[in-house]
Coordinates of N, CA, C and O in Angstrom, one line a residue:
M24 N 31.3 40.3 -10.5 CA 30.2 40.3 -9.6 C 28.7 39.7 -10.1 O 27.9 39.2 -9.5
K25 N 28.2 40.4 -11.4 CA 27.3 39.9 -11.9 C 27.4 38.2 -12.2 O 26.6 37.5 -12.2
N26 N 28.7 37.8 -12.5 CA 28.9 36.5 -12.6 C 28.5 35.6 -11.5 O 28.1 34.7 -11.5
L27 N 29.1 36.0 -10.3 CA 28.7 35.3 -9.3 C 27.6 35.2 -8.8 O 26.9 34.0 -8.1
C28 N 26.5 36.3 -8.9 CA 25.2 36.3 -9.0 C 24.9 35.5 -9.9 O 23.5 34.3 -9.3
K29 N 24.7 34.9 -11.2 CA 24.6 33.8 -11.8 C 24.8 32.7 -11.5 O 23.9 31.9 -11.8
V30 N 25.5 32.5 -11.0 CA 26.2 31.1 -10.2 C 25.2 30.9 -8.7 O 24.4 30.0 -8.4
L31 N 25.4 32.1 -8.0 CA 24.6 31.7 -6.8 C 23.4 31.6 -6.9 O 22.6 30.9 -5.9
I32 N 22.5 32.8 -7.4 CA 21.1 32.4 -7.2 C 20.4 31.2 -7.6 O 19.5 30.6 -6.9
P33 N 20.8 30.6 -8.9 CA 20.4 29.3 -9.1 C 20.8 28.0 -8.1 O 19.9 27.4 -7.9
L34 N 22.0 28.4 -7.6 CA 22.1 27.3 -6.1 C 21.2 27.4 -5.0 O 20.9 26.4 -4.7
I35 N 20.8 28.7 -4.9 CA 20.0 28.8 -3.7 C 18.9 28.4 -3.9 O 18.3 27.5 -3.2
I36 N 18.3 29.0 -5.1 CA 16.9 27.9 -5.8 C 17.3 26.3 -5.6 O 15.8 25.9 -5.2
M37 N 18.0 26.0 -6.1 CA 18.0 24.7 -6.2 C 18.2 23.8 -4.8 O 17.5 22.8 -4.4
S38 N 18.8 24.5 -3.8 CA 18.7 24.0 -2.6 C 17.4 24.1 -1.9 O 17.0 23.0 -1.0
F39 N 16.8 24.7 -2.1 CA 15.1 24.8 -1.8 C 14.9 23.7 -2.3 O 13.8 23.0 -1.0
F40 N 14.5 23.3 -3.6 CA 14.0 21.9 -4.1 C 14.6 21.0 -3.6 O 14.1 19.6 -3.4
V41 N 16.0 20.8 -3.2 CA 16.7 19.5 -2.6 C 16.4 19.2 -1.0 O 16.1 18.1 -0.9
T42 N 16.4 20.3 -0.2 CA 16.1 20.0 1.2 C 14.3 20.2 1.6 O 14.1 19.4 2.3
G43 N 14.0 20.8 0.7 CA 12.4 20.6 0.9 C 12.2 21.3 2.2 O 12.7 21.9 3.1
C44 N 10.5 21.4 2.8 CA 9.9 21.5 4.0 C 10.1 20.6 4.9 O 9.7 19.0 4.4
P45 N 10.1 20.7 5.9 CA 10.3 19.4 7.0 C 8.5 18.7 6.6 O 7.5 19.7 6.5
K46 N 8.8 17.6 6.9 CA 7.7 16.6 6.7 C 5.8 16.9 8.1 O 6.8 16.4 9.2
K47 N 5.3 17.1 7.4 CA 4.1 17.2 8.3 C 3.2 15.7 8.2 O 3.3 15.4 7.4
K48 N 2.7 15.3 9.5 CA 2.4 14.3 9.8 C 1.1 14.6 9.5 O 0.4 15.4 10.1
P49 N -0.1 14.1 8.7 CA -1.3 13.9 8.8 C -2.0 13.8 9.8 O -1.8 12.9 10.4
D50 N -3.4 14.3 9.4 CA -4.5 13.8 10.5 C -4.8 12.4 10.1 O -5.1 12.1 8.6
P51 N -5.3 11.3 11.2 CA -5.8 10.0 10.5 C -6.8 10.3 9.6 O -7.3 8.9 9.2
S52 N -7.6 11.1 9.7 CA -9.1 11.2 8.9 C -8.7 11.2 7.5 O -9.3 10.8 6.7
Q53 N -7.4 11.6 7.0 CA -7.2 11.3 5.9 C -6.8 10.1 5.1 O -6.3 9.9 4.1
T54 N -7.0 9.0 6.0 CA -6.8 8.1 5.8 C -7.7 7.4 4.1 O -9.0 7.8 4.4
V55 N -7.3 6.7 3.2 CA -7.9 6.6 2.1 C -9.0 5.1 2.3 O -7.9 4.1 2.5
M56 N -9.9 5.1 1.7 CA -10.8 3.6 1.9 C -10.6 3.5 0.3 O -11.1 4.2 -0.5
S57 N -10.4 2.4 -0.2 CA -11.0 1.7 -1.5 C -10.8 0.3 -1.8 O -10.5 -0.6 -1.1
Q58 N -11.6 0.1 -3.0 CA -11.9 -1.4 -3.2 C -11.2 -1.7 -4.8 O -10.8 -2.7 -5.3
G59 N -10.8 -0.4 -5.5 CA -9.9 -0.6 -6.5 C -9.1 -0.8 -6.6 O -8.0 -0.8 -5.6
S60 N -8.3 -1.2 -7.8 CA -6.5 -1.6 -7.9 C -6.2 -0.3 -8.8 O -5.8 -0.7 -10.0
G61 N -6.2 0.7 -8.5 CA -5.8 1.8 -8.9 C -4.3 1.5 -9.9 O -4.0 0.4 -9.8
E62 N -4.1 2.9 -10.6 CA -2.3 2.3 -11.6 C -1.6 1.3 -10.8 O -1.2 1.7 -9.9
G63 N -1.4 0.3 -11.8 CA 0.1 -0.3 -11.0 C -0.4 -1.4 -10.1 O 0.6 -1.3 -9.2
A64 N -1.4 -1.6 -9.7 CA -1.7 -2.4 -8.6 C -1.2 -3.8 -8.6 O -0.6 -4.5 -7.2
I65 N -0.9 -4.4 -9.8 CA -0.4 -5.5 -9.7 C 0.9 -5.7 -10.3 O 1.9 -5.5 -9.7
G66 N 1.1 -5.1 -11.6 CA 2.5 -4.7 -12.0 C 3.4 -5.7 -11.8 O 3.3 -6.9 -11.3
G67 N 4.7 -5.6 -12.3 CA 6.0 -6.3 -12.3 C 5.8 -8.0 -12.9 O 5.1 -7.6 -13.9
D68 N 6.6 -8.9 -12.1 CA 6.3 -10.2 -12.8 C 5.5 -11.1 -12.2 O 6.0 -12.0 -11.7
M69 N 4.2 -10.6 -11.6 CA 3.5 -11.6 -11.2 C 3.1 -13.0 -11.8 O 3.1 -12.6 -13.2
D70 N 3.3 -13.7 -11.5 CA 2.5 -15.0 -12.6 C 1.4 -15.7 -11.7 O 0.8 -16.2 -10.4
L71 N -0.1 -14.7 -12.3 CA -1.4 -15.0 -11.9 C -1.6 -16.5 -12.6 O -1.3 -16.6 -13.3
D72 N -2.5 -16.9 -11.4 CA -3.6 -18.2 -12.0 C -4.3 -17.6 -13.7 O -4.4 -16.4 -13.7
S73 N -4.8 -18.6 -14.6 CA -5.2 -18.3 -15.3 C -6.8 -17.2 -15.1 O -7.4 -17.1 -16.1
N74 N -7.5 -17.7 -13.9 CA -8.4 -16.6 -14.0 C -8.5 -15.3 -13.4 O -9.6 -14.5 -13.4
Y75 N -7.1 -14.9 -13.8 CA -7.6 -13.1 -13.5 C -7.7 -12.6 -14.3 O -7.4 -12.8 -15.5
D76 N -8.6 -11.4 -14.0 CA -9.2 -10.9 -15.6 C -8.5 -9.1 -15.0 O -9.3 -9.0 -13.9
P77 N -8.0 -8.5 -15.9 CA -7.6 -7.4 -15.0 C -8.9 -6.1 -15.3 O -8.7 -5.4 -14.7
D78 N -9.5 -6.3 -16.6 CA -10.6 -5.6 -16.4 C -11.6 -5.5 -15.5 O -12.5 -4.5 -14.9
R79 N -11.8 -6.6 -14.6 CA -12.6 -6.8 -13.5 C -11.8 -5.9 -12.2 O -12.6 -5.6 -11.7
N80 N -10.7 -5.9 -12.6 CA -10.1 -4.8 -11.1 C -9.9 -3.7 -11.3 O -9.0 -2.9 -10.9
G81 N -10.5 -3.3 -12.4 CA -10.6 -1.6 -12.4 C -9.7 -1.0 -13.3 O -8.7 -1.8 -13.7
A82 N -10.0 0.5 -13.9 CA -8.9 1.0 -14.6 C -7.7 1.6 -14.2 O -8.0 2.1 -13.3
A83 N -6.7 1.4 -14.8 CA -5.9 2.1 -14.7 C -6.1 3.7 -14.3 O -6.7 4.2 -15.1
G84 N -5.3 3.7 -13.3 CA -5.8 5.4 -13.0 C -6.9 5.6 -12.2 O -7.7 7.2 -12.7
E85 N -7.6 4.8 -11.9 CA -8.8 5.0 -11.2 C -9.0 5.9 -10.4 O -10.2 6.6 -10.1
G86 N -8.0 6.2 -9.4 CA -7.8 6.9 -8.1 C -8.5 6.3 -7.2 O -9.0 5.3 -7.1
L87 N -8.3 7.2 -6.3 CA -8.8 7.2 -4.9 C -10.2 7.1 -4.2 O -10.6 8.2 -4.4
Q88 N -10.9 5.9 -4.4 CA -12.1 6.5 -3.8 C -12.6 5.8 -2.9 O -12.0 4.7 -2.3
D89 N -13.4 6.0 -2.2 CA -14.7 5.4 -0.8 C -15.5 4.0 -1.7 O -16.4 4.5 -2.0
R90 N -15.1 2.8 -1.8 CA -15.5 1.8 -2.1 C -15.4 0.8 -1.3 O -14.8 0.1 -1.5
N91 N -16.4 0.7 -0.2 CA -16.3 -0.7 0.9 C -16.9 -1.5 0.4 O -18.2 -1.7 -0.8
S92 N -16.8 -2.9 0.6 CA -17.4 -4.1 0.5 C -18.8 -4.1 1.3 O -19.1 -3.2 2.2
G93 N -19.7 -4.6 0.8 CA -21.0 -4.8 1.4 C -20.9 -5.8 2.6 O -22.1 -6.3 3.1
G94 N -19.6 -6.3 3.2 CA -19.3 -7.4 4.1 C -20.1 -6.8 5.4 O -20.0 -5.8 5.8
D95 N -20.7 -7.8 6.4 CA -21.2 -7.3 7.7 C -20.0 -7.8 8.8 O -20.1 -8.8 9.7
F96 N -18.7 -7.2 8.6 CA -17.7 -7.6 9.8 C -17.9 -6.8 10.8 O -17.6 -5.6 10.6
S97 N -18.2 -7.5 12.0 CA -17.6 -6.3 13.1 C -16.6 -6.3 13.8 O -16.3 -5.5 14.5
R98 N -15.5 -7.3 13.7 CA -14.7 -8.0 14.8 C -13.1 -8.1 13.6 O -13.2 -8.8 13.0
Q99 N -12.4 -7.3 14.5 CA -11.0 -7.4 13.2 C -10.1 -8.2 14.4 O -10.0 -8.3 15.5
V100 N -9.4 -9.2 13.5 CA -8.4 -10.0 14.3 C -7.0 -10.1 13.9 O -6.8 -9.8 12.3
R101 N -6.1 -9.1 14.4 CA -4.7 -9.2 14.0 C -3.8 -10.0 14.2 O -3.7 -10.7 15.2
G102 N -2.8 -10.6 13.3 CA -1.6 -11.2 13.9 C -1.9 -12.7 13.5 O -1.0 -13.4 13.3
Q103 N -3.0 -12.7 12.6 CA -3.5 -14.3 12.2 C -3.1 -14.7 11.1 O -2.4 -15.8 10.5
L104 N -3.0 -13.6 10.1 CA -2.1 -13.6 8.7 C -0.7 -13.1 8.9 O -1.0 -11.8 9.2
Q105 N 0.1 -13.6 7.9 CA 1.6 -12.5 7.5 C 1.3 -11.3 6.8 O 0.6 -11.3 5.9
S106 N 1.9 -10.3 7.1 CA 2.0 -9.2 6.4 C 2.6 -9.5 5.0 O 3.7 -10.1 5.1
V107 N 2.7 -8.8 3.9 CA 2.9 -8.7 2.8 C 4.2 -7.5 2.7 O 3.4 -6.5 2.7
Y108 N 5.2 -7.8 2.6 CA 6.6 -6.7 2.5 C 6.9 -6.3 1.2 O 6.6 -7.2 -0.1
F109 N 6.9 -5.3 0.5 CA 7.2 -4.7 -0.8 C 8.8 -3.7 -0.9 O 9.1 -3.3 0.3
A110 N 8.9 -3.8 -2.0 CA 10.4 -3.1 -2.2 C 10.4 -1.5 -1.9 O 9.0 -1.4 -2.3
F111 N 11.2 -0.7 -2.0 CA 11.0 0.5 -1.8 C 10.3 1.3 -3.3 O 10.6 0.8 -4.3
D112 N 9.1 2.2 -3.0 CA 8.3 2.5 -4.1 C 7.9 1.8 -5.1 O 7.3 1.9 -6.1
Q113 N 7.6 0.4 -4.4 CA 7.0 -0.9 -5.7 C 5.5 -1.2 -4.8 O 5.4 -0.9 -3.7
S114 N 4.6 -1.6 -5.9 CA 3.3 -2.1 -5.4 C 3.0 -3.4 -5.8 O 2.2 -4.0 -5.6
H115 N 4.0 -4.0 -6.6 CA 3.7 -5.3 -7.3 C 4.2 -6.6 -6.0 O 5.1 -6.0 -5.5
I116 N 3.5 -7.6 -6.2 CA 4.3 -8.5 -4.9 C 5.3 -9.0 -5.4 O 5.2 -9.7 -6.4
R117 N 6.3 -9.3 -4.6 CA 7.7 -10.2 -5.3 C 7.5 -11.5 -5.1 O 6.7 -12.0 -4.1
P118 N 7.8 -12.4 -5.9 CA 8.0 -13.9 -5.9 C 7.9 -14.5 -4.2 O 7.0 -15.5 -3.9
S119 N 8.7 -13.9 -3.5 CA 9.4 -14.1 -2.4 C 8.0 -13.6 -1.1 O 8.0 -14.6 -0.3
E120 N 7.5 -13.1 -1.3 CA 6.1 -12.9 -0.6 C 4.9 -13.4 -0.9 O 3.9 -13.1 -0.5
R121 N 4.6 -14.0 -2.0 CA 3.4 -14.5 -3.0 C 2.6 -15.7 -2.0 O 1.6 -15.7 -1.8
A122 N 3.8 -16.4 -1.4 CA 3.4 -17.2 -0.5 C 2.6 -16.4 0.9 O 1.3 -17.5 1.3
K123 N 2.6 -16.0 1.3 CA 1.8 -15.1 2.5 C 0.0 -14.5 1.8 O -0.7 -14.7 2.3
A124 N 0.5 -14.2 0.9 CA -0.9 -14.2 0.0 C -1.7 -15.3 -0.3 O -3.2 -15.5 0.0
Q125 N -1.0 -16.3 -0.7 CA -1.5 -17.2 -1.3 C -2.0 -18.1 0.2 O -2.9 -18.9 0.3
A126 N -1.4 -17.9 1.5 CA -1.7 -18.6 2.6 C -2.9 -17.7 3.3 O -4.1 -18.6 3.7
A127 N -3.2 -16.7 2.8 CA -4.4 -15.6 3.1 C -5.5 -16.1 2.2 O -6.5 -16.4 2.9
A128 N -5.5 -16.4 1.0 CA -6.6 -17.1 0.4 C -6.9 -18.4 0.6 O -8.0 -18.7 0.8
S129 N -5.8 -19.3 1.1 CA -6.4 -20.9 1.6 C -7.3 -20.4 2.8 O -8.1 -21.3 3.2
Y130 N -6.7 -19.7 4.0 CA -7.5 -19.3 4.9 C -8.9 -18.9 4.6 O -9.6 -19.6 5.5
L131 N -8.7 -18.2 3.7 CA -10.5 -17.5 3.6 C -11.0 -18.5 2.8 O -12.3 -18.7 2.9
Q132 N -10.6 -19.3 2.0 CA -11.4 -20.5 1.4 C -11.9 -21.7 2.6 O -12.9 -22.1 2.5
S133 N -11.0 -21.5 3.5 CA -11.5 -22.3 4.8 C -12.2 -22.0 5.4 O -12.5 -22.6 6.4
N134 N -12.6 -20.3 5.7 CA -13.2 -20.2 6.5 C -14.3 -18.8 5.8 O -13.8 -17.5 5.8
P135 N -15.1 -19.6 5.4 CA -16.1 -18.4 4.3 C -16.9 -17.8 5.1 O -17.5 -16.9 4.3
N136 N -17.0 -17.7 6.1 CA -17.8 -16.7 7.1 C -16.6 -15.6 7.2 O -17.1 -14.5 7.7
K137 N -15.4 -15.6 7.1 CA -14.9 -14.6 7.3 C -14.2 -13.4 6.2 O -14.2 -13.9 5.2
G138 N -13.8 -12.5 6.1 CA -13.4 -11.4 5.2 C -11.8 -11.2 5.5 O -11.4 -11.5 6.8
I139 N -11.8 -10.5 5.2 CA -10.3 -9.8 5.2 C -10.2 -8.1 4.7 O -10.8 -7.6 3.8
L140 N -9.3 -7.3 5.7 CA -9.0 -5.7 5.7 C -7.5 -6.0 5.2 O -6.7 -6.7 5.8
I141 N -7.3 -5.5 4.1 CA -5.8 -5.0 4.0 C -5.5 -3.6 3.8 O -5.9 -2.8 3.3
E142 N -4.8 -3.4 4.9 CA -4.3 -2.2 5.2 C -2.7 -2.1 4.3 O -2.0 -2.5 4.6
G143 N -2.7 -1.1 3.2 CA -1.6 -0.4 3.1 C -0.5 0.8 3.6 O -1.5 1.3 3.8
Y144 N 0.9 0.6 3.6 CA 1.4 0.9 4.5 C 2.8 1.5 4.0 O 3.1 0.4 2.7
C145 N 3.5 2.6 4.2 CA 4.5 3.1 3.2 C 5.6 3.7 4.6 O 5.2 3.7 5.9
D146 N 7.2 3.5 4.1 CA 7.7 4.0 4.9 C 7.6 5.8 5.0 O 6.8 6.0 4.2
W147 N 8.4 6.4 5.8 CA 7.9 7.8 6.0 C 8.5 8.9 4.8 O 8.1 10.1 4.7
R148 N 9.3 8.2 3.9 CA 9.9 9.0 3.0 C 8.3 9.3 1.5 O 8.0 8.6 1.5
G149 N 8.6 10.5 1.2 CA 7.4 11.1 0.3 C 6.5 11.8 0.9 O 6.5 12.0 1.9
T150 N 5.9 12.4 0.0 CA 4.6 13.4 0.6 C 3.6 12.1 1.1 O 3.3 10.9 0.7
T151 N 2.6 13.1 1.8 CA 1.6 12.2 2.2 C 0.6 11.5 1.3 O 0.3 10.3 1.5
E152 N 0.6 12.8 0.1 CA -0.4 12.4 -0.7 C 0.3 11.2 -1.5 O -0.5 9.9 -2.0
Y153 N 1.6 11.0 -1.4 CA 2.0 10.1 -3.0 C 2.2 8.9 -2.0 O 1.6 7.7 -2.0
N154 N 2.2 9.2 -0.5 CA 2.0 7.4 0.3 C 0.8 7.0 0.4 O 0.7 5.8 0.6
L155 N -0.2 7.8 0.9 CA -1.8 7.5 0.7 C -1.8 6.7 -0.7 O -2.2 5.4 -0.5
G156 N -1.7 7.5 -1.9 CA -1.5 6.5 -2.8 C -0.9 5.2 -3.6 O -1.5 4.3 -3.8
L157 N 0.4 5.2 -2.6 CA 1.3 4.2 -2.9 C 0.5 3.4 -1.8 O 0.9 1.8 -2.4
G158 N 0.3 3.5 -1.0 CA -0.4 2.6 0.2 C -1.7 1.9 -0.3 O -2.0 0.3 -0.3
D159 N -2.5 2.6 -1.2 CA -3.5 2.1 -1.9 C -3.0 1.2 -2.9 O -4.0 0.0 -2.9
R160 N -2.0 1.1 -3.6 CA -1.7 0.6 -4.9 C -1.3 -1.0 -3.9 O -1.4 -2.0 -4.8
R161 N -0.6 -0.6 -3.1 CA 0.3 -2.0 -2.3 C -1.1 -2.7 -2.0 O -1.5 -4.1 -2.1
A162 N -2.0 -2.4 -1.1 CA -3.1 -3.1 -0.6 C -4.1 -3.5 -1.5 O -4.4 -4.7 -1.7
S163 N -4.5 -3.0 -3.0 CA -5.3 -3.4 -4.2 C -4.2 -4.7 -4.7 O -5.0 -5.3 -5.3
S164 N -3.2 -4.3 -4.8 CA -2.5 -5.4 -5.6 C -2.3 -6.8 -4.8 O -2.7 -7.8 -5.7
V165 N -2.4 -6.9 -3.6 CA -2.6 -7.9 -2.8 C -4.4 -8.5 -2.9 O -4.5 -9.5 -3.0
R166 N -5.3 -7.5 -3.0 CA -6.5 -7.7 -3.1 C -6.6 -8.6 -4.7 O -7.5 -9.6 -4.6
S167 N -6.2 -7.8 -5.6 CA -6.2 -8.3 -6.9 C -5.6 -10.0 -7.1 O -6.1 -10.6 -7.6
Y168 N -4.5 -10.2 -6.1 CA -3.8 -11.4 -6.0 C -4.8 -12.5 -5.7 O -5.0 -13.8 -6.2
L169 N -5.2 -12.1 -4.5 CA -6.0 -12.8 -3.5 C -7.6 -13.1 -4.5 O -8.0 -14.5 -5.1
E170 N -8.0 -12.3 -5.6 CA -9.2 -12.8 -6.3 C -8.8 -13.1 -7.5 O -9.7 -14.5 -8.0
S171 N -7.8 -13.4 -7.9 CA -7.1 -14.2 -8.9 C -7.0 -15.8 -8.5 O -7.0 -16.6 -9.2
L172 N -6.7 -15.9 -7.0 CA -6.8 -17.1 -6.3 C -8.7 -17.6 -6.3 O -8.3 -18.6 -5.3
G173 N -9.4 -16.8 -6.4 CA -10.8 -17.3 -6.3 C -11.3 -16.8 -5.2 O -12.6 -17.1 -4.8
I174 N -10.9 -15.7 -4.6 CA -11.4 -15.1 -3.2 C -12.8 -14.3 -3.9 O -12.2 -13.2 -4.5
N175 N -13.8 -14.4 -3.6 CA -14.9 -13.0 -3.7 C -14.4 -12.1 -3.2 O -14.2 -11.9 -2.2
P176 N -14.8 -10.8 -4.3 CA -14.1 -9.4 -3.7 C -15.0 -8.7 -2.9 O -14.6 -7.9 -1.9
S177 N -16.5 -9.5 -2.4 CA -17.3 -8.7 -1.6 C -16.3 -9.4 -0.2 O -16.8 -8.7 1.0
R178 N -15.7 -10.3 -0.1 CA -15.1 -10.7 1.2 C -13.7 -9.6 1.5 O -12.9 -10.0 2.8
V179 N -13.1 -8.7 0.7 CA -12.1 -8.2 0.6 C -12.3 -6.4 0.8 O -13.0 -5.8 0.3
Q180 N -11.6 -6.1 1.7 CA -11.9 -4.7 2.1 C -10.2 -4.1 2.0 O -9.4 -5.0 2.6
V181 N -10.1 -2.7 1.4 CA -9.0 -2.4 1.4 C -9.0 -0.7 1.7 O -9.3 -0.1 1.7
V182 N -7.7 -0.6 2.6 CA -7.5 0.8 3.2 C -5.9 1.4 2.9 O -5.2 0.4 3.3
S183 N -5.7 2.1 2.9 CA -4.4 3.0 2.7 C -4.1 3.8 4.2 O -4.9 4.7 4.3
K184 N -3.0 3.3 4.5 CA -2.5 4.1 5.7 C -1.4 5.0 5.6 O -1.2 5.7 6.2
G185 N -0.7 4.8 4.3 CA 0.6 5.6 3.9 C 1.4 5.2 5.0 O 2.0 4.8 5.0
D186 N 1.8 6.8 5.1 CA 3.1 6.6 6.1 C 2.5 7.2 7.7 O 3.3 7.5 8.2
L187 N 1.0 7.3 7.6 CA 0.6 7.9 8.8 C 1.3 6.7 10.5 O 1.2 7.3 11.3
E188 N 1.9 5.5 10.1 CA 2.4 5.1 11.3 C 3.6 4.5 11.3 O 4.5 3.7 11.9
A189 N 4.1 5.4 10.3 CA 5.8 5.1 9.9 C 6.7 5.5 10.9 O 6.2 6.6 11.6
V190 N 8.0 5.2 11.0 CA 9.2 5.6 11.8 C 9.9 6.8 11.2 O 10.5 6.2 10.0
V191 N 9.7 7.9 11.5 CA 10.4 8.8 10.7 C 11.5 8.6 10.8 O 12.3 8.6 12.2
N192 N 12.4 8.7 10.1 CA 14.0 9.0 10.3 C 14.2 7.4 10.8 O 15.4 7.5 11.2
G193 N 13.5 6.4 10.5 CA 13.8 5.0 10.9 C 15.2 4.7 10.0 O 15.4 5.0 8.8
S194 N 15.5 3.3 10.6 CA 16.5 2.7 10.0 C 16.5 1.7 8.8 O 15.1 2.0 8.7
S195 N 16.9 1.5 8.1 CA 16.8 0.6 6.8 C 15.9 -0.4 7.2 O 14.8 -0.5 6.5
Q196 N 16.0 -1.3 8.1 CA 15.3 -2.0 8.7 C 13.7 -1.7 9.2 O 12.8 -2.6 8.6
Q197 N 13.9 -0.8 9.8 CA 12.1 -0.1 10.2 C 11.8 0.8 9.0 O 10.2 0.2 9.2
M198 N 12.3 1.3 8.2 CA 11.8 1.4 6.7 C 11.1 0.2 6.1 O 10.2 0.2 5.2
A199 N 12.2 -0.8 5.9 CA 11.2 -2.0 5.3 C 10.4 -2.7 5.7 O 9.2 -3.1 5.2
E200 N 10.3 -2.6 7.4 CA 9.2 -3.3 7.9 C 7.6 -2.1 7.5 O 6.8 -2.9 8.2
D201 N 8.0 -0.7 7.7 CA 6.9 0.0 7.3 C 6.4 -0.1 5.6 O 5.3 0.3 5.7
R202 N 6.8 -0.8 5.0 CA 6.7 -1.1 3.2 C 5.7 -2.3 3.6 O 6.3 -3.6 2.9
R203 N 4.6 -2.6 3.7 CA 3.7 -3.6 3.7 C 2.4 -3.6 3.5 O 1.9 -2.4 3.4
A204 N 1.7 -4.8 3.1 CA 0.2 -4.5 3.5 C 0.0 -5.7 4.6 O 0.3 -6.6 4.3
E205 N -0.8 -4.9 5.3 CA -0.9 -5.9 6.9 C -2.4 -6.6 6.2 O -3.4 -5.9 5.9
L206 N -2.5 -7.7 6.3 CA -3.7 -8.7 6.5 C -4.4 -8.9 8.1 O -4.0 -9.3 8.8
V207 N -5.6 -8.2 7.7 CA -6.7 -8.4 9.4 C -7.9 -9.0 8.8 O -8.6 -8.9 8.1
V208 N -8.0 -9.7 9.5 CA -9.0 -10.9 9.4 C -10.4 -10.2 10.1 O -10.2 -9.6 10.8
L209 N -11.4 -10.2 9.5 CA -12.8 -9.8 9.6 C -13.9 -10.8 10.0 O -13.9 -11.8 9.1
E210 N -14.5 -10.5 11.1 CA -15.2 -11.9 11.8 C -16.3 -11.2 12.0 O -16.7 -10.3 12.1

């Protein structure tokens, strides 16, 4: 009996860690605003232009802070620019997605009176706090890339939505669509 208890008790405890608690959906007021490029914002194998300056984009581990740009934009236009999609648990822009960020930079260069809001999203997996941080890193990665292409940081705002709008228990395709940075034109 003693040996059985030695085996069963650790198994029961491990099952709590594996299954966890059901995920709660957070209040939308938990949305994180940021302008910085927290830890891992660019990362990966990005091929940046020579004017990219990592010191200008914030220190690693800077954290999630409310730092809005001074732009006076009152209208949001969705769907004009394509979203940038990310791999699972990643915040670097894949080579296949860079053209979308480059198109956004071209748009902003052609429209100097407009700005952009980058919303970082995640799929439903992970804790609310982790997903808000990952959403911030994704949006900040796109922001840093736009800056490296010559876009003035005062024209770019970043917000993390984390998994606030994710499809819970979604299919692989739905989860892939949730892992994105949405580019919203500000007028």
